[in-house]
CSV table of C-alpha atoms in Angstrom, one decimal:
chain,number,residue,atom,x,y,z
W,869,UNK,CA,-10.3,0.9,18.0
W,870,UNK,CA,-11.2,3.9,15.8
W,871,UNK,CA,-9.7,6.3,18.4
W,872,UNK,CA,-6.6,4.1,18.7
W,873,UNK,CA,-6.1,4.3,14.9
W,874,UNK,CA,-6.5,8.2,15.0
W,875,UNK,CA,-4.0,8.4,17.9
W,876,UNK,CA,-1.5,6.3,15.9
W,877,UNK,CA,-1.9,8.5,12.8
W,878,UNK,CA,-1.5,11.6,15.0
W,879,UNK,CA,1.7,10.2,16.5
W,880,UNK,CA,3.1,9.5,13.0
W,881,UNK,CA,2.4,13.0,11.8
W,882,UNK,CA,3.9,14.5,14.9
W,883,UNK,CA,7.1,12.6,14.6
W,884,UNK,CA,7.8,14.0,11.2
W,885,UNK,CA,11.2,15.7,11.3
W,886,UNK,CA,11.0,19.5,11.3
W,887,UNK,CA,13.0,21.7,8.9
W,888,UNK,CA,16.1,23.1,10.6
W,889,UNK,CA,16.1,26.4,8.8
W,890,UNK,CA,19.7,25.7,7.9
W,891,UNK,CA,20.7,25.3,4.3
W,892,UNK,CA,24.1,24.5,3.1
W,893,UNK,CA,23.7,25.1,-0.7
W,894,UNK,CA,24.4,28.3,-2.5
W,895,UNK,CA,21.6,28.2,-5.1
W,896,UNK,CA,21.1,32.0,-5.0
W,897,UNK,CA,19.8,31.7,-1.4
W,898,UNK,CA,21.3,35.1,-0.7
W,899,UNK,CA,19.1,37.1,-3.0
W,900,UNK,CA,15.4,37.8,-2.4
W,901,UNK,CA,13.2,35.9,-4.7
W,902,UNK,CA,10.1,38.0,-4.3
W,903,UNK,CA,9.4,41.7,-3.7
W,904,UNK,CA,8.5,41.4,0.0
W,905,UNK,CA,11.4,39.0,1.0
W,906,UNK,CA,14.5,40.3,2.6
W,907,UNK,CA,18.0,39.0,3.2
W,908,UNK,CA,20.1,40.0,6.1
W,909,UNK,CA,23.9,39.9,6.0
W,910,UNK,CA,26.0,40.2,9.2
W,911,UNK,CA,29.7,40.4,8.6
W,912,UNK,CA,31.9,39.9,11.7
W,913,UNK,CA,35.2,41.4,10.7
W,914,UNK,CA,36.6,41.9,14.2
W,915,UNK,CA,40.4,41.7,14.2
W,916,UNK,CA,42.4,41.4,17.5
W,917,UNK,CA,41.7,44.7,19.3
W,918,UNK,CA,39.3,46.3,16.7
W,919,UNK,CA,35.7,45.2,16.9
W,920,UNK,CA,33.6,45.7,13.7
W,921,UNK,CA,30.2,44.3,12.7
W,922,UNK,CA,28.7,45.3,9.3
W,923,UNK,CA,25.0,44.6,8.8
W,924,UNK,CA,23.1,44.9,5.6
W,925,UNK,CA,19.5,44.3,4.5
W,926,UNK,CA,18.6,43.6,0.9
W,927,UNK,CA,15.0,44.0,-0.1
W,928,UNK,CA,13.2,45.0,-3.3
W,929,UNK,CA,16.5,45.6,-5.1
W,930,UNK,CA,17.8,48.1,-2.4
W,931,UNK,CA,20.5,47.7,0.1
W,932,UNK,CA,20.7,49.5,3.5
W,933,UNK,CA,23.0,49.0,6.4
W,934,UNK,CA,25.3,50.2,9.1
W,935,UNK,CA,28.7,49.6,10.5
W,936,UNK,CA,29.4,49.2,14.3
W,937,UNK,CA,33.0,49.6,15.3
W,938,UNK,CA,35.1,50.1,18.3
W,939,UNK,CA,38.9,50.1,18.9
W,940,UNK,CA,39.9,48.9,22.4
W,941,UNK,CA,41.5,51.4,24.7
W,942,UNK,CA,40.8,54.2,22.2
W,943,UNK,CA,37.0,54.3,21.8
W,944,UNK,CA,34.7,54.4,24.9
W,945,UNK,CA,31.7,53.0,23.0
W,946,UNK,CA,30.8,51.7,19.6
W,947,UNK,CA,30.7,54.2,16.7
W,948,UNK,CA,27.7,53.5,14.4
W,949,UNK,CA,28.0,54.5,10.7
W,950,UNK,CA,24.7,54.4,8.8
W,951,UNK,CA,25.1,53.6,5.1
W,952,UNK,CA,22.9,55.3,2.6
W,953,UNK,CA,20.1,53.3,0.9
W,954,UNK,CA,21.3,52.2,-2.6
W,955,UNK,CA,19.9,50.4,-5.6
W,956,UNK,CA,21.2,46.8,-5.5
W,957,UNK,CA,20.7,45.1,-8.8
W,958,UNK,CA,24.1,43.4,-9.0
W,959,UNK,CA,25.1,40.1,-7.5
W,960,UNK,CA,28.5,41.1,-6.1
W,961,UNK,CA,27.7,39.8,-2.6
W,962,UNK,CA,26.4,36.6,-4.1
W,963,UNK,CA,29.6,36.2,-6.0
W,964,UNK,CA,31.7,36.8,-2.9
W,965,UNK,CA,29.8,34.2,-1.0
W,966,UNK,CA,29.9,31.6,-3.8
W,967,UNK,CA,33.7,32.2,-4.1
W,968,UNK,CA,34.0,31.4,-0.4
W,969,UNK,CA,31.7,28.4,-0.2
W,970,UNK,CA,34.5,26.3,1.3
W,971,UNK,CA,34.0,28.4,4.4
W,972,UNK,CA,30.6,26.9,5.2
W,973,UNK,CA,32.2,24.0,7.1
W,974,UNK,CA,32.7,24.8,10.7
W,975,UNK,CA,36.1,23.3,11.7
W,976,UNK,CA,37.9,23.4,15.0
W,977,UNK,CA,38.8,26.9,16.1
W,978,UNK,CA,36.6,28.4,13.4
W,979,UNK,CA,35.3,32.0,13.9
W,980,UNK,CA,32.1,33.1,12.2
W,981,UNK,CA,32.7,35.7,9.5
W,982,UNK,CA,29.3,36.0,7.9
W,983,UNK,CA,25.8,35.0,8.7
W,984,UNK,CA,23.2,35.3,5.9
W,985,UNK,CA,19.6,35.2,7.1
W,986,UNK,CA,16.7,34.6,4.8
W,987,UNK,CA,13.1,33.7,5.8
W,988,UNK,CA,13.8,30.0,6.2
W,989,UNK,CA,17.5,29.8,5.5
W,990,UNK,CA,20.6,30.6,7.5
W,991,UNK,CA,24.1,30.2,6.1
W,992,UNK,CA,27.2,30.9,8.0
W,993,UNK,CA,30.8,31.2,6.7
W,994,UNK,CA,33.8,30.8,8.9
W,995,UNK,CA,37.5,31.8,9.0
W,996,UNK,CA,40.4,29.8,10.2
W,997,UNK,CA,43.0,32.1,11.7
W,998,UNK,CA,43.9,35.8,11.3
W,999,UNK,CA,45.7,35.5,7.9
W,1000,UNK,CA,42.7,33.6,6.4
W,1001,UNK,CA,40.3,36.2,7.9
W,1002,UNK,CA,42.4,39.1,6.5
W,1003,UNK,CA,42.2,37.6,3.0
W,1004,UNK,CA,38.4,37.4,3.2
W,1005,UNK,CA,38.1,41.0,4.6
W,1006,UNK,CA,40.2,42.3,1.7
W,1007,UNK,CA,37.9,40.6,-0.8
W,1008,UNK,CA,34.8,41.8,1.1
W,1009,UNK,CA,36.1,45.4,1.1
W,1010,UNK,CA,36.7,45.2,-2.7
W,1011,UNK,CA,33.1,44.1,-3.2
W,1012,UNK,CA,31.6,46.8,-0.9
W,1013,UNK,CA,33.7,49.5,-2.6
W,1014,UNK,CA,31.8,48.7,-5.8
W,1015,UNK,CA,28.5,49.4,-3.9
W,1016,UNK,CA,29.7,52.3,-1.8
W,1017,UNK,CA,32.6,53.8,-3.9
W,1018,UNK,CA,33.0,57.0,-1.8
W,1019,UNK,CA,32.9,55.3,1.6
W,1020,UNK,CA,36.3,55.2,3.3
W,1021,UNK,CA,35.1,52.5,5.7
W,1022,UNK,CA,35.7,49.9,2.9
W,1023,UNK,CA,39.3,50.8,2.2
W,1024,UNK,CA,41.7,48.0,3.1
W,1025,UNK,CA,44.7,49.4,5.0
W,1026,UNK,CA,47.9,49.6,3.0
W,1027,UNK,CA,51.0,48.3,4.7
W,1028,UNK,CA,54.2,50.2,3.9
W,1029,UNK,CA,57.4,48.4,4.6
W,1030,UNK,CA,60.6,50.5,4.7
């Protein structure tokens, strides 16, 4: 009987639901909360025939990253641009993400724009069509231009209509 009771307790403990690692709130989950913690950002800003993935790591108030890009039928392989390490004391990325919290819901035909990975949290933001994605990219470039003001990779193309 004693063993049966222990087995029953073991089964109850084992059946406890596990954490999914997926959080859907924005309570500063993007920023490291201690010195050894890091947060990874993966922006997928691919548009039609131009593939581009921007990846950043924020740890101990510094940001580092790189850009991978390739233009179909022009580039043979991906070009990788390493971004210099910078102090990151501002919350501009956090503000960008909070301003786009409506993008957390994955609807039909959604495309992942951003994945934020923290030790036990993963948050994804989605776009819904090219126009919607373009609006987010424009906002994203404006934020990144404040962090990397001399980097031309974060200049949104100007369209001139004659």
